[in-house]
Tab-separated table of C-alpha atoms in Angstrom:
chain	number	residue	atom	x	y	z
A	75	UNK	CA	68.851	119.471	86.184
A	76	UNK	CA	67.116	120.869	88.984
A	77	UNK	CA	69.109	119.562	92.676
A	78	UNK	CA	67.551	120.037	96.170
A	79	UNK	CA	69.517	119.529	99.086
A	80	UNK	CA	67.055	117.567	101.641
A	81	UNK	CA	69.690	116.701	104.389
A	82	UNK	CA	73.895	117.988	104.432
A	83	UNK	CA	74.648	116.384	108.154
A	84	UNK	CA	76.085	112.803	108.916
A	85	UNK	CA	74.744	110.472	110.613
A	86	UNK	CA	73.070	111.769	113.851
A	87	UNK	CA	72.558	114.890	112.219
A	88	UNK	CA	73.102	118.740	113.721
A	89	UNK	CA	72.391	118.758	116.331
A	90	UNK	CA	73.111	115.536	117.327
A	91	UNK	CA	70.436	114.748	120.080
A	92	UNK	CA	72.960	113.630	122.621
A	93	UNK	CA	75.445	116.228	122.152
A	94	UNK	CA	76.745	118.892	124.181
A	95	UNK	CA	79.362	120.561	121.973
A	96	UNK	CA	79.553	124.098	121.383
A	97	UNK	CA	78.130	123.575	117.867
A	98	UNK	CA	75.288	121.840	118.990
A	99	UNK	CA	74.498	123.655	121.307
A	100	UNK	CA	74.652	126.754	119.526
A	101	UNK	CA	72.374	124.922	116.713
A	102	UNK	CA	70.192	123.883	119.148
A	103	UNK	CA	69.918	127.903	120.645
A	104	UNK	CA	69.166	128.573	117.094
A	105	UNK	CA	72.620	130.407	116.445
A	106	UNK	CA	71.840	132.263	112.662
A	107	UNK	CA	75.844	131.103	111.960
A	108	UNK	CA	75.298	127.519	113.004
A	109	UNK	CA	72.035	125.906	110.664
A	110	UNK	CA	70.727	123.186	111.779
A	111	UNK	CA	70.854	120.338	109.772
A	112	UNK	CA	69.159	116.920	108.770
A	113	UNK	CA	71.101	113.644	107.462
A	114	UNK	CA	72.805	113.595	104.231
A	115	UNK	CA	70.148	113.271	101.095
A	116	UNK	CA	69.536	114.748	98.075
A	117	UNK	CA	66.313	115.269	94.967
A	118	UNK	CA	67.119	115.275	91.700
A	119	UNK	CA	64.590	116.389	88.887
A	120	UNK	CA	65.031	116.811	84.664
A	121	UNK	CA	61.888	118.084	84.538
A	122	UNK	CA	60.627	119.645	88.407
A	123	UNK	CA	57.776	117.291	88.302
A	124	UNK	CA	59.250	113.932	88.942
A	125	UNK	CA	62.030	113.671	91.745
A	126	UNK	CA	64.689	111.087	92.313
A	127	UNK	CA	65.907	110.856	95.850
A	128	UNK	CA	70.091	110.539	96.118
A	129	UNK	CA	69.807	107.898	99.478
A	130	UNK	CA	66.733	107.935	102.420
A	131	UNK	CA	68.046	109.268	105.315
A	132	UNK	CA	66.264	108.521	108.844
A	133	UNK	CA	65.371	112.204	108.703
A	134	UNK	CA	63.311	111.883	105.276
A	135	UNK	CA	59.641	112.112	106.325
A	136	UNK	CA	61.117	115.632	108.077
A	137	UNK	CA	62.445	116.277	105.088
A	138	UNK	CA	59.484	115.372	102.481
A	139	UNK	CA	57.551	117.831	104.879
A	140	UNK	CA	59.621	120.589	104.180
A	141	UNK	CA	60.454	120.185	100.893
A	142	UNK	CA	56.991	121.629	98.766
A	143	UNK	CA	58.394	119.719	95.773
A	144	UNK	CA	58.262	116.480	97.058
A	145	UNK	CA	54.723	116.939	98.697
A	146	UNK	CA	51.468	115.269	96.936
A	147	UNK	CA	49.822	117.271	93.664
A	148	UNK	CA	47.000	115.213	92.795
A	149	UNK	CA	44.744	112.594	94.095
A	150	UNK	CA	44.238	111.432	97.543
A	151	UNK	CA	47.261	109.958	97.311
A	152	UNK	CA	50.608	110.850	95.249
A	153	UNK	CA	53.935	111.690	95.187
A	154	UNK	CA	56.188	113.189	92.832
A	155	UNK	CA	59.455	110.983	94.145
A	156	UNK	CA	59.254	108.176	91.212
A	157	UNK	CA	62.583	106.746	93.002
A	158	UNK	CA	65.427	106.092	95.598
A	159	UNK	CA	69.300	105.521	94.519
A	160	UNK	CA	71.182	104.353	97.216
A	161	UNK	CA	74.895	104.685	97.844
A	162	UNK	CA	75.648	102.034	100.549
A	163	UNK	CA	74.031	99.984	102.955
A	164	UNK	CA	74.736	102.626	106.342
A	165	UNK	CA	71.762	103.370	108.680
A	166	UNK	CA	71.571	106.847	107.250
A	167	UNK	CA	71.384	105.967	104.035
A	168	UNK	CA	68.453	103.358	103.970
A	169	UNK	CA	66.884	103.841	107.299
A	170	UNK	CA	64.770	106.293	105.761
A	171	UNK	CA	63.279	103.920	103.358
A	172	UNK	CA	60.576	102.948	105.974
A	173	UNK	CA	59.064	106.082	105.722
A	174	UNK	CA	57.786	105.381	102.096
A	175	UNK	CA	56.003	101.986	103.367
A	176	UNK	CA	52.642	103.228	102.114
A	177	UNK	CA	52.175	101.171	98.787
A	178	UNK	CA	53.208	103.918	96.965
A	179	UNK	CA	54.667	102.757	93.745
A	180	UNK	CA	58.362	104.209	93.592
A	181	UNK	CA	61.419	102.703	92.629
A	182	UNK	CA	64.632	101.617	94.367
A	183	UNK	CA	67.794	101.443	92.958
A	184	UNK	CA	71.262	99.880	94.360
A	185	UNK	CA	73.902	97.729	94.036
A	186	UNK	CA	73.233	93.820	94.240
A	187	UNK	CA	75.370	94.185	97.598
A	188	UNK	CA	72.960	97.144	98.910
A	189	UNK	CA	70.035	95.274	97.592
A	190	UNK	CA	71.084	92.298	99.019
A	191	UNK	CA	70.841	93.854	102.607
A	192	UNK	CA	67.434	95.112	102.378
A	193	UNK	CA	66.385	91.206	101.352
A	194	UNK	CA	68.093	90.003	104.127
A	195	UNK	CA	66.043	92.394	106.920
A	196	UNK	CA	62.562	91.417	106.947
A	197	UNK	CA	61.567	94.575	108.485
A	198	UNK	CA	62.086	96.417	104.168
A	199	UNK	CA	59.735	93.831	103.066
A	200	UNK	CA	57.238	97.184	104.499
A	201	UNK	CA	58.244	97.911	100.926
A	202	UNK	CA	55.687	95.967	99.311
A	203	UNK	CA	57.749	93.854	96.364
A	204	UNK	CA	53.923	94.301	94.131
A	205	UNK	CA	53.956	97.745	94.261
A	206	UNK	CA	58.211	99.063	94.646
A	207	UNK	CA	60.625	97.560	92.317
A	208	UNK	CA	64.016	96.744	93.289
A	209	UNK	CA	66.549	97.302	90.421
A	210	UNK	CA	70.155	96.310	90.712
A	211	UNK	CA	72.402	98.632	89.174
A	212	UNK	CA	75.857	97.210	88.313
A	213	UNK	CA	78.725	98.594	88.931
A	214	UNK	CA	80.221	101.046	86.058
A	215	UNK	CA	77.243	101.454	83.917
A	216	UNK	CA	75.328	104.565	82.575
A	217	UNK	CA	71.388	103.734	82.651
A	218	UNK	CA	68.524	105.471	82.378
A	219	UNK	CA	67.108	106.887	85.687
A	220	UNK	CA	63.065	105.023	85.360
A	221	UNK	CA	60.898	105.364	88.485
A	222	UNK	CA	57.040	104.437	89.164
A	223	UNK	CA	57.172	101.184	90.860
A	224	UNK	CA	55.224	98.362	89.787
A	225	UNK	CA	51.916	99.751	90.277
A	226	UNK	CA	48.752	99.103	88.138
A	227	UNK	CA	50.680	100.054	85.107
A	228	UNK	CA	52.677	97.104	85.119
A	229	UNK	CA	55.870	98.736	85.232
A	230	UNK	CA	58.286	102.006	85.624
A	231	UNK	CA	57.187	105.093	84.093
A	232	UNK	CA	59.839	105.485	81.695
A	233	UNK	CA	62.965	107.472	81.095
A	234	UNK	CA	63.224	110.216	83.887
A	235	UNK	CA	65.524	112.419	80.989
A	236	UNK	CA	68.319	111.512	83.379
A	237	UNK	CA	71.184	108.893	83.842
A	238	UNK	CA	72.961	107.365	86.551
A	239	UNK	CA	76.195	105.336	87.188
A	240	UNK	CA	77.215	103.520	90.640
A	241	UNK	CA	81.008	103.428	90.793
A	242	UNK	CA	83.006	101.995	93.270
A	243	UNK	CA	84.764	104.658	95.754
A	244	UNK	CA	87.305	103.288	98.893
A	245	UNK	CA	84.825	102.035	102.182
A	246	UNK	CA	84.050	99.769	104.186
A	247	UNK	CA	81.091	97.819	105.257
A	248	UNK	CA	78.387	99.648	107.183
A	249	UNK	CA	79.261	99.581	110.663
A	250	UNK	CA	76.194	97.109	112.142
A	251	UNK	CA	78.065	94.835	110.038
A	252	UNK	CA	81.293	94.878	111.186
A	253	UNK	CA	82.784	91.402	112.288
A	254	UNK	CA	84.688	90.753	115.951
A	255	UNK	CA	88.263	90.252	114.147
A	256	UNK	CA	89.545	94.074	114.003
A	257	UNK	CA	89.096	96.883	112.266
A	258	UNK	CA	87.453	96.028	108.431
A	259	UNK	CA	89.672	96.782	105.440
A	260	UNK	CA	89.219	99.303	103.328
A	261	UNK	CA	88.684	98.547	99.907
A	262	UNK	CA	86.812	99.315	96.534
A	263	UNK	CA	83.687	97.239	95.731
A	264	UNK	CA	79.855	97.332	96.390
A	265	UNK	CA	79.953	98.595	99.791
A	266	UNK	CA	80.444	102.366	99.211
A	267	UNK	CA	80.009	104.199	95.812
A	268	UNK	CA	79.929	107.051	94.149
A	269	UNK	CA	76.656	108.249	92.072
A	270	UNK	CA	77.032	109.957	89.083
A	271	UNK	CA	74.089	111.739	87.332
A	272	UNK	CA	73.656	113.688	84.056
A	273	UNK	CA	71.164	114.925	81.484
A	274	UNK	CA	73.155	114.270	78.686
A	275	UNK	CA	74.248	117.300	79.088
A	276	UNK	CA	75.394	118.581	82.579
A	277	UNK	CA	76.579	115.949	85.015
A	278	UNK	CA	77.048	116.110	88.841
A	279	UNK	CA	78.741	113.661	91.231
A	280	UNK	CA	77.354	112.785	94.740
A	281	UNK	CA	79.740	110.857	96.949
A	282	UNK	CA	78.695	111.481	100.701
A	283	UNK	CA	81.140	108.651	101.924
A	284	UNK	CA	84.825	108.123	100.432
A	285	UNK	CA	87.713	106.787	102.553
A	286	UNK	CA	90.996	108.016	99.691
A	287	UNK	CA	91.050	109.791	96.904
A	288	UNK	CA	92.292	106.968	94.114
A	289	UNK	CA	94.465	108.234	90.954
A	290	UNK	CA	91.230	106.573	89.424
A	291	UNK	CA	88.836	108.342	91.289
A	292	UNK	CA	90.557	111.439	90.686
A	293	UNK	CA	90.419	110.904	86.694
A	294	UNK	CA	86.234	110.179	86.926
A	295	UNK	CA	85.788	113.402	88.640
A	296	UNK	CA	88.340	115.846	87.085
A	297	UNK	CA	86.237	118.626	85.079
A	298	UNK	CA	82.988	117.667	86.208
A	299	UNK	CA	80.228	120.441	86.638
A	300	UNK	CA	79.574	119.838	90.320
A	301	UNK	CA	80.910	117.087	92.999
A	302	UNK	CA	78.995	116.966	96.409
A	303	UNK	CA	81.530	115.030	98.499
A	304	UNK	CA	82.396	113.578	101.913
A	305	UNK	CA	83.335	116.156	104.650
A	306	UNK	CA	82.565	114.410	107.478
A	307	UNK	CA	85.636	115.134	109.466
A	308	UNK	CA	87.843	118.102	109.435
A	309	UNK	CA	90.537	116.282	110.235
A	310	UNK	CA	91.402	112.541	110.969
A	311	UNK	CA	92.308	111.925	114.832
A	312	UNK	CA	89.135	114.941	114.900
A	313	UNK	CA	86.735	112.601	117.020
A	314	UNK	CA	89.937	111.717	119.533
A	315	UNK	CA	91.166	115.252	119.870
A	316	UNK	CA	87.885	116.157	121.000
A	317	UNK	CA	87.240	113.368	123.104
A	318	UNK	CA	84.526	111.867	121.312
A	319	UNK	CA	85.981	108.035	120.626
A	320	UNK	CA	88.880	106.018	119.506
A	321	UNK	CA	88.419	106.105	115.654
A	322	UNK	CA	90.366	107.944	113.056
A	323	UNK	CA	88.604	109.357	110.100
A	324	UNK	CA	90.150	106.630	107.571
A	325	UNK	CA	88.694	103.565	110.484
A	326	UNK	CA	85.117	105.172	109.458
A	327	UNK	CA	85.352	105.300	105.744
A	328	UNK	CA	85.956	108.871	105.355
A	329	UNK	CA	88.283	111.458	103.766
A	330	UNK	CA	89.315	114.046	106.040
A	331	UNK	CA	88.262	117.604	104.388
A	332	UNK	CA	92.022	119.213	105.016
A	333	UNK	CA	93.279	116.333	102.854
A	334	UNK	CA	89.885	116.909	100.230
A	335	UNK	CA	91.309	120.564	99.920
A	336	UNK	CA	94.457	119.338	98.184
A	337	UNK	CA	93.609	116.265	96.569
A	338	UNK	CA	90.490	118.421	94.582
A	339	UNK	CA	92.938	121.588	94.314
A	340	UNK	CA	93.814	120.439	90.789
A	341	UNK	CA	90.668	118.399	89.237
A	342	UNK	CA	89.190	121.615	88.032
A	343	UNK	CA	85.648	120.939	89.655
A	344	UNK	CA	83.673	124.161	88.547
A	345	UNK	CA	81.398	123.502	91.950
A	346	UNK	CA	82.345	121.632	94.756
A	347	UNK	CA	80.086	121.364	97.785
A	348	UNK	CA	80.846	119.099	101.222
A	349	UNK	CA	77.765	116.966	102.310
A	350	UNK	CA	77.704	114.452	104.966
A	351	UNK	CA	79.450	116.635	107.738
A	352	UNK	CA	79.331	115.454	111.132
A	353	UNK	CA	78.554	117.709	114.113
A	354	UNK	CA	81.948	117.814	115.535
A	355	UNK	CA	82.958	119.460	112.234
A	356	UNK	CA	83.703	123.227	112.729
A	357	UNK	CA	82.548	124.296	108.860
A	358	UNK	CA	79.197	123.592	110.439
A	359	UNK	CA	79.911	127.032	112.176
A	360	UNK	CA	79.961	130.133	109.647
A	361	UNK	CA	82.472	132.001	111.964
A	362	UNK	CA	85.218	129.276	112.401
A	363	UNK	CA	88.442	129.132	110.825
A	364	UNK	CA	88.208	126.068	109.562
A	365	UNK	CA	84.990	127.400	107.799
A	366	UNK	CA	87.169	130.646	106.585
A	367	UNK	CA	89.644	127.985	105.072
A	368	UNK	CA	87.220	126.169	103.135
A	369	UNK	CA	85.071	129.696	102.080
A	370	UNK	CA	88.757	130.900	100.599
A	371	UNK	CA	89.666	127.447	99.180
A	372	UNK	CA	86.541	127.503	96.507
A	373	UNK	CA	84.568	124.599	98.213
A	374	UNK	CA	81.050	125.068	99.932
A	375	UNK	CA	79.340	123.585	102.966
A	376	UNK	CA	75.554	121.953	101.863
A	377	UNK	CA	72.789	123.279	104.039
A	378	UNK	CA	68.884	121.905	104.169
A	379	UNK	CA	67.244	123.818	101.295
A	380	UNK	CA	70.282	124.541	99.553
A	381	UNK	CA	68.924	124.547	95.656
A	382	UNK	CA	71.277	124.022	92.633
A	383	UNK	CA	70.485	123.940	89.287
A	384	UNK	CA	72.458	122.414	86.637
């Protein structure tokens, strides 16, 4: 399996266009020990010639653009991206979708929840329903990975030589849809999963939002080949110490990375890789501490470009 990194930030990205912080502003000053970075995304290819896309950030045209893989081969117009799989409903994580408006024959895979929030906002239906298929995934089930829309073939274009599972992982609802009666619960359903991928072979987990780490949880991903997972925070109260809002980690869905380092410290992960870091994070800067303590503890911090092959 052939993995591209498109995007490693959270949402906003690095840097984040209204921030001031010394990470973004050393990003911004184009700091060699502080990358920039687009929203969270990754490709995944069997074969290098058809990709599937791991969610559509709001950065993906960017992304496409600087990705040769992903950029037309033949015809006036192509694509080698045969399909999206989406983890959640959040603005970085289907925003990007109406980039791919074109009638371009692709195919889009979610839960019925996720799928059920694209039907509800007009403004997706840019995703012509005669040309991109919608297919609901259930929860808990290993399927082949198709792709190809429903263009004048009539239908996918078969079996990718992958697999993919949706499981459930702790979340919340995406924040636009958030009621007025306190903070949202955070539970295990549609809302937030987990993606699992393999060849038959080789399997690798991508989990860019994950609020616990569940004895469950913990039993899916011990031994596996690779996990990309949440390190959006550093620490919980991070976005209060710095002065940057009211909300712990856990009241946005997501694992702090000190508590990441010892929940993983025992799973035997051969590769573990943070994704979906936020720019108040200090592994965004090479020269931190915090970065030292992740470099020493085994994990790694995605970057744009970053290439992995399974």
């Amino acid at each position: 399996m052939h993995i591209l990194v498109l995007g490693s930030a959270a949402g906003g990205g690095f840097p984040q266009w209204n921030s001031h912080a010394e990470g973004c502003r050393r990003a911004r000053a184009g700091d060699p020990a502080v990358r920039a970075r687009t929203q969270a995304s990754l490709a995944v290819s069997r074969d290098g010639r058809r990709w599937f896309l791991l969610n559509a950030s709001p950065d993906l045209r960017q992304q496409i653009a600087q990705t040769p893989a992903l950029h037309p081969q033949e015809g006036l117009r192509s694509t080698p991206i045969a399909g999206v799989v989406l983890s959640g409903g959040d603005v970085d994580v289907i925003a990007g979708l109406l980039n791919l408006r074109e009638r371009q024959p692709f195919t889009l895979h979610g839960t019925a929840r996720t799928l059920g929030i694209l039907d509800a906002n007009p403004i997706f239906e840019v995703l012509a329903r005669d040309v991109v298929a919608r297919n609901r995934l259930p929860l808990g089930e290993r399927v082949p990975l198709t792709g190809g829309g429903l263009a004048a073939t009539g239908g996918d274009a078969g079996h990718s030589g992958l697999w993919v599972e949706l499981f459930p992982v702790p979340g919340k609802v995406p924040l636009y849809l958030e009621g007025q009666d306190g903070p949202p619960p955070i539970v295990e359903g549609e809302d937030t999963v987990g993606v699992v991928v393999d060849d038959g072979e080789r399997r690798f987990f991508f989990i860019p939002g994950c609020a616990a780490m569940t004895p469950s949880l913990a039993a899916r991903l011990r031994g596996a080949d690779l996990v990309f997972f949440d390190g959006t925070l550093y620490t919980d109260n991070e976005m209060i110490q710095a002065g940057l809002g009211q909300k712990t980690g856990l009241r946005m869905g997501h694992m702090s990375v000190d508590a990441t380092l010892a929940a993983f410290a025992d799973l035997g992960v051969r590769r573990r890789v943070f994704i979906h870091i936020n720019n108040s994070n200090p592994i965004l800067m090479d020269d931190s501490p915090q970065r030292r303590v992740v470099d020493q503890a085994g994990w790694e911090v995605a970057f744009d470009g970053m290439e992995i092959t399974l």
